[in-house]
Amino acid sequence: MRTTDWLIVGNGVVGATTACLLADAGFSVTLLDTQPRPLPTSEDWDLKTYSLTPASRRILRAIGVWSRLNPARVAPYDRMAVWEQGEEAGITFDAAANARPALGYMLEQSRLLGALHAALGARPSIERVAGTPAALESADDALELLTTDARRWRARAIAACDGGDSPLRVLAGIDCEILAYPQTAVVANVETALPHQATARQCFLPTGPLAFLPLPPANTCAIVWSTTPAEAADAVNADDASFCASLGRAFGHRLGAVLKTSPRLALPLVRRHARRYSEGRVVLVGDAAHGVHPLAGQGLNLGLLDAAVLAEQAAAAGHAGLVEPQALFRRYERQRRGEVLAMLSATDRLNRLFLYHSPWAGRLRRAGLRLTDRIDPLKRCLMAYAMGDVGDLPRLARP
Ligand SMILES: Cc1cc2nc3c(=O)[nH]c(=O)nc-3n(C[C@H](O)[C@H](O)[C@H](O)COP(=O)(O)OP(=O)(O)OC[C@H]3O[C@@H](n4cnc5c(N)ncnc54)[C@H](O)[C@@H]3O)c2cc1C
């Protein structure tokens, strides 16, 4: 049986990116997923869209994925506004203030995966296979993964990129702290009476944040509405006209009336953090290692940084580093764990802060928002975080 350097389980955005980066670092890679992804078939925008930071863009550019995206399906935004429901004032961020062209980019999951799969196909050292992991067995200098169809895959290191429920994390015996938020996110694409002007907007309601994220054309937004599970179920089941009306009301009609909506999708929100990022020859990457609240749009951005750090550490250690990869995995975890924890607790706190309903909490929040909006260095610092420009960044992601 052939031994591959890296077996990657999960061909989502994080898995495919990890595969490209490791192949570019000179390793042989086998990429396993339960099913091949369907390519986009519709001109409508996906319900699953991502806001990606300039740091993520740099990683995707380095592996030749960004240039494969159709520019008409990438929506840069250069302003951001955040406020509390019922308040006129809030915080605004402007890319031009930092002499940057964009704060972030909206992309669809299917088109990003399409570009990633083209990039995988252009790398002969990556083999793509279908299968579902069933068991792990140690071999002398490698690890074997058995799939449910009784095939075996042998690798020096295995990267679990198989998402939040990560069956591989379970097979490797890695515990994960899991906390269900009392919120479900409703996602949809909507048309509004007023143009979005390339501005990402987020309003904090008593039940959670509601974001309108700009897509082309100028009157279309992707929305992420984190609310109670009951309200989310109503939003999904309501007829389009009543959903548009309640969405417009919740958003204080900042973009005028909501005129049209796509079907809605409800996604329960969960916070996850693996107690350790590796065990033996298995290492966790992306949502397999952590899951954050979507209010800052950072989950996938964290996963792409994981992929770039792991590949950078692996490249530095070379093939010798795979003889006993635990040292390499420890360096990866040291570089990533603190950054992930900081994002987990920042998003948690922000979410909880706006769920307090006492008058003093409201006054404190409003004062905080007004003050932050006036302190330029603080705003620049927050903006740099939101753009992925700070922290212990891998070389590929640095501005
Ligand atoms: C409402 C909402 C909005 C969000 N918005 C943003 C945003 O704007 N920006 C952002 O950065 N993040 C955002 N996120 C987070 C983002 O969606 C995730 O962080 C990201 O999708 C994780 O990617 P991944 O590749 O790690 O996992 P996944 O996308 O879950 O991919 C996992 C892959 O593993 C495969 N797999 C699963 N099980 C197995 C198995 N047993 N064997 C083999 N393969 C398997 C799957 O088929 C899939 O291909 C949002 C999340 C939510 C809920």
Coordinates of C-alpha atoms and ligand atoms in Angstrom, one line a residue:
M1 CA 0.0 0.0 0.0
R2 CA 1.3 3.5 -1.0
T3 CA 2.0 5.9 1.9
T4 CA 1.0 9.4 1.2
D5 CA 2.5 12.3 3.1
W6 CA -0.8 13.9 4.0
L7 CA -4.3 12.5 4.0
I8 CA -6.9 15.3 4.1
V9 CA -10.4 14.4 5.2
G10 CA -13.0 16.9 4.0
N11 CA -13.0 18.7 0.7
G12 CA -14.8 21.9 1.9
V13 CA -13.1 25.3 1.5
V14 CA -10.7 24.6 4.3
G15 CA -9.8 21.0 3.2
A16 CA -9.3 22.0 -0.4
T17 CA -7.1 25.0 0.6
T18 CA -5.0 22.9 2.9
A19 CA -4.5 20.4 0.1
C20 CA -3.3 23.1 -2.3
L21 CA -1.0 24.6 0.2
L22 CA 0.6 21.3 1.3
A23 CA 1.0 20.2 -2.4
D24 CA 2.7 23.5 -3.1
A25 CA 5.1 22.8 -0.2
G26 CA 6.2 19.6 -1.9
F27 CA 4.1 17.0 -0.2
S28 CA 2.0 14.2 -1.8
V29 CA -1.6 14.7 -0.8
T30 CA -4.7 12.5 -0.8
L31 CA -8.0 14.4 -0.4
L32 CA -10.9 12.3 0.8
D33 CA -14.6 13.4 1.0
T34 CA -17.8 11.6 1.3
Q35 CA -19.2 13.0 -1.9
P36 CA -18.0 15.1 -4.8
R37 CA -19.4 18.6 -4.7
P38 CA -22.0 19.7 -7.4
L39 CA -20.9 22.7 -9.4
P40 CA -23.1 25.8 -9.5
T41 CA -26.0 25.5 -11.8
S42 CA -28.0 28.6 -11.1
E43 CA -27.4 32.3 -11.8
D44 CA -29.1 33.1 -8.5
W45 CA -26.7 33.8 -5.6
D46 CA -26.1 31.0 -3.2
L47 CA -27.8 31.1 0.2
K48 CA -24.4 30.2 1.7
T49 CA -22.2 33.2 1.2
Y50 CA -19.0 34.2 3.1
S51 CA -17.5 37.5 4.0
L52 CA -13.8 37.0 3.5
T53 CA -11.1 39.2 4.9
P54 CA -8.2 40.7 2.8
A55 CA -6.0 38.2 4.7
S56 CA -8.0 35.3 3.3
R57 CA -7.9 36.8 -0.1
R58 CA -4.1 36.8 0.0
I59 CA -4.1 33.1 0.9
L60 CA -6.5 32.3 -1.9
R61 CA -4.5 34.4 -4.3
A62 CA -1.3 32.6 -3.4
I63 CA -2.8 29.2 -4.4
G64 CA -4.2 30.6 -7.7
V65 CA -7.8 30.4 -6.6
W66 CA -8.7 34.1 -6.5
S67 CA -7.8 34.6 -10.1
R68 CA -10.1 31.7 -11.0
L69 CA -13.2 33.5 -9.5
N70 CA -15.5 35.3 -11.8
P71 CA -15.1 39.0 -10.7
A72 CA -18.8 39.6 -11.3
R73 CA -19.5 37.1 -8.5
V74 CA -17.1 38.7 -6.0
A75 CA -18.6 41.6 -4.1
P76 CA -16.0 43.9 -2.3
Y77 CA -17.3 46.2 0.4
D78 CA -15.5 49.3 1.6
R79 CA -17.7 50.4 4.5
M80 CA -19.2 48.9 7.6
A81 CA -21.9 50.2 10.0
V82 CA -22.9 48.7 13.3
W83 CA -25.6 50.0 15.6
E84 CA -28.2 49.0 18.1
Q85 CA -31.9 48.7 17.2
G86 CA -33.7 52.0 17.8
E87 CA -30.5 54.1 17.8
E88 CA -29.5 56.4 15.0
A89 CA -25.8 56.5 15.9
G90 CA -23.4 53.6 16.0
I91 CA -19.9 52.8 14.7
T92 CA -18.8 53.2 11.1
F93 CA -15.7 51.9 9.5
D94 CA -14.3 53.1 6.2
A95 CA -11.5 51.3 4.2
A96 CA -10.4 54.6 2.7
A97 CA -9.5 55.8 6.2
N98 CA -6.9 53.0 6.3
A99 CA -5.9 53.6 2.6
R100 CA -7.2 50.2 1.7
P101 CA -9.4 49.3 -1.2
A102 CA -11.8 47.0 0.7
L103 CA -12.7 45.9 4.2
G104 CA -13.8 42.5 2.9
Y105 CA -15.3 40.5 0.0
M106 CA -18.6 38.6 -0.3
L107 CA -18.3 35.3 -2.1
E108 CA -20.6 32.3 -2.7
Q109 CA -19.7 28.9 -1.3
S110 CA -20.4 27.0 -4.5
R111 CA -18.3 29.3 -6.7
L112 CA -15.4 29.4 -4.3
L113 CA -15.5 25.6 -4.2
G114 CA -15.6 25.5 -8.0
A115 CA -12.5 27.6 -8.2
L116 CA -10.8 25.5 -5.5
H117 CA -11.6 22.3 -7.3
A118 CA -10.1 23.7 -10.5
A119 CA -7.0 24.5 -8.5
L120 CA -6.9 21.0 -7.1
G121 CA -7.2 19.5 -10.6
A122 CA -4.2 21.6 -11.7
R123 CA -2.0 19.9 -9.1
P124 CA -0.9 16.4 -10.1
S125 CA 0.4 15.6 -6.6
I126 CA -3.1 15.7 -5.2
E127 CA -5.2 12.6 -5.5
R128 CA -9.0 13.0 -4.9
V129 CA -10.9 10.0 -3.6
A130 CA -14.4 9.4 -2.2
G131 CA -15.0 7.6 1.0
T132 CA -16.4 7.8 4.6
P133 CA -13.9 7.2 7.4
A134 CA -14.8 4.3 9.7
A135 CA -11.7 3.6 11.8
L136 CA -8.0 4.6 12.4
E137 CA -5.3 2.1 12.9
S138 CA -1.7 2.8 13.8
A139 CA 1.1 1.5 11.5
D140 CA 4.8 1.7 12.3
D141 CA 5.6 5.0 10.7
A142 CA 2.2 6.0 9.6
L143 CA -1.5 5.9 10.3
E144 CA -4.1 4.0 8.4
L145 CA -7.7 5.2 7.7
L146 CA -10.3 2.6 7.0
T147 CA -13.3 3.7 5.0
T148 CA -16.8 2.2 5.3
D149 CA -16.3 0.4 1.9
A150 CA -13.3 -1.5 3.5
R151 CA -10.6 0.4 1.7
R152 CA -7.4 1.6 3.5
W153 CA -5.5 4.8 3.1
R154 CA -2.1 5.1 4.7
A155 CA -0.5 8.5 5.5
R156 CA 2.2 10.0 7.6
A157 CA -0.2 12.7 8.8
I158 CA -3.9 13.2 8.6
A159 CA -5.6 16.6 8.6
A160 CA -9.3 16.6 9.7
C161 CA -11.0 19.3 7.7
D162 CA -14.4 17.6 8.0
G163 CA -16.4 20.4 9.6
G164 CA -18.0 21.1 13.0
D165 CA -19.2 17.6 13.6
S166 CA -15.9 16.2 12.5
P167 CA -16.2 12.4 12.5
L168 CA -12.4 12.2 12.4
R169 CA -12.1 14.3 15.6
V170 CA -14.3 11.7 17.2
L171 CA -12.3 8.7 15.8
A172 CA -9.1 10.4 17.0
G173 CA -10.6 10.6 20.5
I174 CA -10.3 14.4 20.8
D175 CA -12.8 16.0 23.1
C176 CA -14.6 19.2 22.1
E177 CA -16.2 21.8 24.2
I178 CA -19.6 22.5 22.7
L179 CA -22.1 25.2 23.6
A180 CA -25.4 25.7 21.7
Y181 CA -26.2 29.4 21.5
P182 CA -29.9 30.2 22.2
Q183 CA -30.0 31.4 18.6
T184 CA -30.6 30.2 15.1
A185 CA -29.3 32.1 12.0
V186 CA -31.7 32.7 9.2
V187 CA -29.9 33.3 5.9
A188 CA -31.5 34.6 2.7
N189 CA -30.7 37.0 -0.2
V190 CA -33.0 40.0 -0.4
E191 CA -33.7 43.0 -2.6
T192 CA -34.2 46.4 -1.0
A193 CA -35.6 49.7 -2.1
L194 CA -32.4 51.6 -1.5
P195 CA -28.9 50.6 -2.8
H196 CA -26.4 49.2 -0.2
Q197 CA -23.5 51.4 -1.4
A198 CA -21.0 48.6 -0.9
T199 CA -21.6 48.9 2.9
A200 CA -21.9 45.9 5.3
R201 CA -24.5 46.7 7.9
Q202 CA -25.2 45.0 11.2
C203 CA -27.9 46.0 13.7
F204 CA -28.0 44.4 17.2
L205 CA -31.6 43.5 18.2
P206 CA -32.6 42.2 21.6
T207 CA -32.6 38.7 20.2
G208 CA -29.3 38.9 18.3
P209 CA -27.5 40.6 15.4
L210 CA -29.0 41.1 12.0
A211 CA -26.5 41.7 9.1
F212 CA -27.2 43.0 5.6
L213 CA -24.1 42.2 3.5
P214 CA -23.8 43.7 0.0
L215 CA -24.0 41.6 -3.1
P216 CA -24.3 42.6 -6.8
P217 CA -26.4 44.2 -8.1
A218 CA -26.6 47.4 -5.9
N219 CA -30.0 46.6 -4.3
T220 CA -29.2 43.0 -3.3
C221 CA -28.0 41.8 0.1
A222 CA -27.2 38.5 1.8
I223 CA -28.8 38.6 5.3
V224 CA -27.7 36.7 8.4
W225 CA -30.4 37.1 11.1
S226 CA -29.4 35.5 14.4
T227 CA -32.6 35.2 16.5
T228 CA -34.6 32.8 18.7
P229 CA -35.2 29.3 17.3
A230 CA -39.0 30.1 17.3
E231 CA -38.6 33.4 15.4
A232 CA -36.2 31.6 13.0
A233 CA -38.8 28.9 12.3
D234 CA -41.4 31.6 11.7
A235 CA -39.1 33.4 9.3
V236 CA -38.4 30.2 7.3
N237 CA -42.1 29.2 7.1
A238 CA -43.7 32.7 6.6
D239 CA -44.8 33.7 3.1
D240 CA -42.4 36.0 1.3
A241 CA -44.4 39.2 1.8
S242 CA -44.7 38.8 5.6
F243 CA -41.0 37.8 5.9
C244 CA -40.0 40.9 3.9
A245 CA -42.2 43.1 6.1
S246 CA -40.9 41.7 9.4
L247 CA -37.2 41.8 8.2
G248 CA -37.6 45.5 7.1
R249 CA -39.1 46.4 10.5
A250 CA -36.4 44.6 12.4
F251 CA -33.8 46.5 10.4
G252 CA -35.4 49.8 11.0
H253 CA -35.9 50.2 7.1
R254 CA -32.3 51.4 6.8
L255 CA -32.3 50.3 3.2
G256 CA -36.0 51.2 2.7
A257 CA -38.6 48.4 2.2
V258 CA -37.4 44.8 1.7
L259 CA -39.0 44.1 -1.7
K260 CA -38.1 40.5 -2.5
T261 CA -36.6 37.5 -0.9
S262 CA -35.1 34.1 -1.8
P263 CA -36.2 31.0 0.2
R264 CA -34.7 31.1 3.7
L265 CA -32.4 28.6 5.4
A266 CA -32.2 28.2 9.2
L267 CA -28.8 27.2 10.8
P268 CA -28.6 26.5 14.5
L269 CA -25.6 28.3 16.1
V270 CA -23.0 26.4 18.1
R271 CA -19.8 27.4 19.7
R272 CA -17.2 24.7 19.6
H273 CA -13.5 24.4 20.6
A274 CA -11.5 21.2 20.6
R275 CA -9.6 20.7 23.8
R276 CA -6.5 20.0 21.8
Y277 CA -5.8 20.3 18.1
S278 CA -4.0 17.0 17.5
E279 CA -3.7 13.5 18.7
G280 CA -0.9 11.2 17.4
R281 CA -0.8 11.8 13.6
V282 CA -4.2 13.5 13.4
V283 CA -4.5 17.3 13.4
L284 CA -7.7 19.4 13.3
V285 CA -8.1 22.3 10.9
G286 CA -11.0 24.8 10.4
D287 CA -14.4 24.1 11.9
A288 CA -13.2 20.6 13.0
A289 CA -11.1 22.6 15.6
H290 CA -13.4 25.5 16.3
G291 CA -16.8 27.1 15.6
V292 CA -17.5 30.8 16.3
H293 CA -20.7 32.9 16.3
P294 CA -21.2 34.3 12.8
L295 CA -21.7 37.9 14.0
A296 CA -18.1 38.8 13.0
G297 CA -18.1 36.6 9.8
Q298 CA -14.8 35.1 10.9
G299 CA -15.3 31.3 11.0
L300 CA -14.0 30.5 7.6
N301 CA -11.3 33.2 7.8
L302 CA -10.0 31.5 10.9
G303 CA -10.0 28.1 9.0
L304 CA -8.0 29.6 6.1
L305 CA -5.4 31.0 8.5
D306 CA -5.2 27.5 10.2
A307 CA -4.5 26.0 6.8
A308 CA -1.8 28.6 6.0
V309 CA -0.1 28.2 9.4
L310 CA -0.1 24.4 9.2
A311 CA 1.3 24.4 5.7
E312 CA 4.0 26.9 6.6
Q313 CA 5.0 24.9 9.7
A314 CA 5.0 21.7 7.6
A315 CA 7.1 23.3 4.9
A316 CA 9.6 24.5 7.5
A317 CA 9.8 20.9 9.0
G318 CA 10.0 19.2 5.6
H319 CA 9.5 15.5 5.1
A320 CA 11.6 14.8 8.2
G321 CA 8.9 16.6 10.2
L322 CA 6.4 13.9 9.3
V323 CA 8.5 11.0 10.8
E324 CA 7.0 12.1 14.2
P325 CA 4.6 15.0 13.3
Q326 CA 3.6 15.7 16.9
A327 CA 6.3 18.5 17.3
L328 CA 5.0 20.1 14.1
F329 CA 1.4 19.9 15.3
R330 CA 2.4 21.4 18.7
R331 CA 3.9 24.4 16.9
Y332 CA 0.8 24.8 14.8
E333 CA -1.5 24.7 17.9
R334 CA 0.8 27.2 19.7
Q335 CA 0.4 29.7 16.9
R336 CA -3.3 29.2 16.4
R337 CA -5.0 28.4 19.7
G338 CA -4.6 31.9 21.3
E339 CA -5.9 33.6 18.1
V340 CA -8.9 31.3 18.0
L341 CA -9.6 31.8 21.7
A342 CA -9.5 35.5 21.3
M343 CA -12.0 35.4 18.5
L344 CA -14.2 32.9 20.3
S345 CA -14.4 35.1 23.4
A346 CA -14.8 38.4 21.5
T347 CA -17.7 37.2 19.5
D348 CA -19.3 35.5 22.6
R349 CA -19.0 38.7 24.7
L350 CA -20.3 40.9 21.9
N351 CA -23.3 38.6 21.4
R352 CA -24.1 38.5 25.2
L353 CA -23.5 42.2 25.7
F354 CA -26.4 43.0 23.4
L355 CA -28.7 40.3 24.9
Y356 CA -28.8 42.1 28.3
H357 CA -32.1 43.9 28.6
S358 CA -31.6 46.3 31.5
P359 CA -31.7 50.1 31.0
W360 CA -28.2 50.6 32.5
A361 CA -26.8 48.0 30.0
G362 CA -28.5 49.9 27.1
R363 CA -27.0 53.2 28.3
L364 CA -23.6 51.7 28.7
R365 CA -23.7 50.1 25.2
R366 CA -24.8 53.3 23.5
A367 CA -22.1 55.3 25.3
G368 CA -19.5 52.6 24.3
L369 CA -20.5 52.7 20.7
R370 CA -20.5 56.5 20.5
L371 CA -17.1 56.7 22.3
T372 CA -15.5 54.0 20.1
D373 CA -16.8 55.8 17.0
R374 CA -14.9 59.0 18.1
I375 CA -11.5 57.4 18.9
D376 CA -9.8 56.9 15.6
P377 CA -6.8 54.8 16.8
L378 CA -9.3 52.4 18.5
K379 CA -11.4 52.2 15.3
R380 CA -8.3 51.6 13.2
C381 CA -7.3 48.8 15.6
L382 CA -10.8 47.2 15.4
M383 CA -10.7 47.5 11.6
A384 CA -7.3 45.8 11.4
Y385 CA -8.7 42.9 13.4
A386 CA -11.8 42.6 11.2
M387 CA -9.6 42.6 8.1
G388 CA -7.3 39.9 9.5
D389 CA -4.3 42.1 9.4
V390 CA -3.1 41.5 13.0
G391 CA -1.9 38.6 15.1
D392 CA 0.7 35.9 14.5
L393 CA 0.0 35.7 10.8
P394 CA 1.5 33.1 8.4
R395 CA 3.7 34.8 5.8
L396 CA 1.1 34.3 3.0
A397 CA -1.6 36.2 4.8
R398 CA 0.5 39.2 5.8
P399 CA -0.5 42.6 4.4
Ligands
LIG1 C1 -25.0 31.6 9.3 C2 -23.5 31.5 9.1 C3 -22.8 32.5 8.4 C4 -21.4 32.4 8.3 N1 -20.8 33.5 7.7 C5 -19.4 33.4 7.6 C6 -18.7 34.5 7.0 O1 -19.3 35.5 6.5 N2 -17.4 34.5 6.9 C7 -16.7 33.4 7.5 O2 -15.4 33.5 7.5 N3 -17.3 32.4 8.1 C8 -18.7 32.4 8.1 N4 -19.3 31.3 8.7 C9 -18.5 30.1 9.1 C10 -18.2 29.2 8.0 O3 -19.4 28.8 7.4 C11 -17.4 28.0 8.4 O4 -16.4 28.4 9.3 C12 -16.8 27.2 7.3 O5 -17.8 26.8 6.4 C13 -16.0 26.0 7.7 O6 -15.4 25.4 6.6 P1 -14.8 23.9 6.8 O7 -14.2 23.6 5.4 O8 -13.9 23.9 8.0 O9 -16.0 23.0 7.1 P2 -17.3 22.6 6.2 O10 -17.6 23.7 5.2 O11 -18.3 22.1 7.1 O12 -16.7 21.4 5.2 C14 -16.5 20.1 5.7 C15 -16.2 19.2 4.6 O13 -16.0 17.9 5.2 C16 -16.8 16.9 4.5 N5 -17.1 15.9 5.5 C17 -17.9 15.9 6.5 N6 -18.0 14.7 7.1 C18 -17.1 13.9 6.4 C19 -16.7 12.5 6.6 N7 -17.2 11.7 7.5 N8 -15.8 12.1 5.7 C20 -15.3 12.8 4.7 N9 -15.6 14.1 4.5 C21 -16.5 14.6 5.4 C22 -18.0 17.7 4.0 O14 -18.6 17.0 2.9 C23 -17.4 19.0 3.6 O15 -16.9 19.0 2.3 C24 -20.7 31.3 8.8 C25 -21.4 30.3 9.5 C26 -22.7 30.4 9.7 C27 -23.5 29.3 10.4

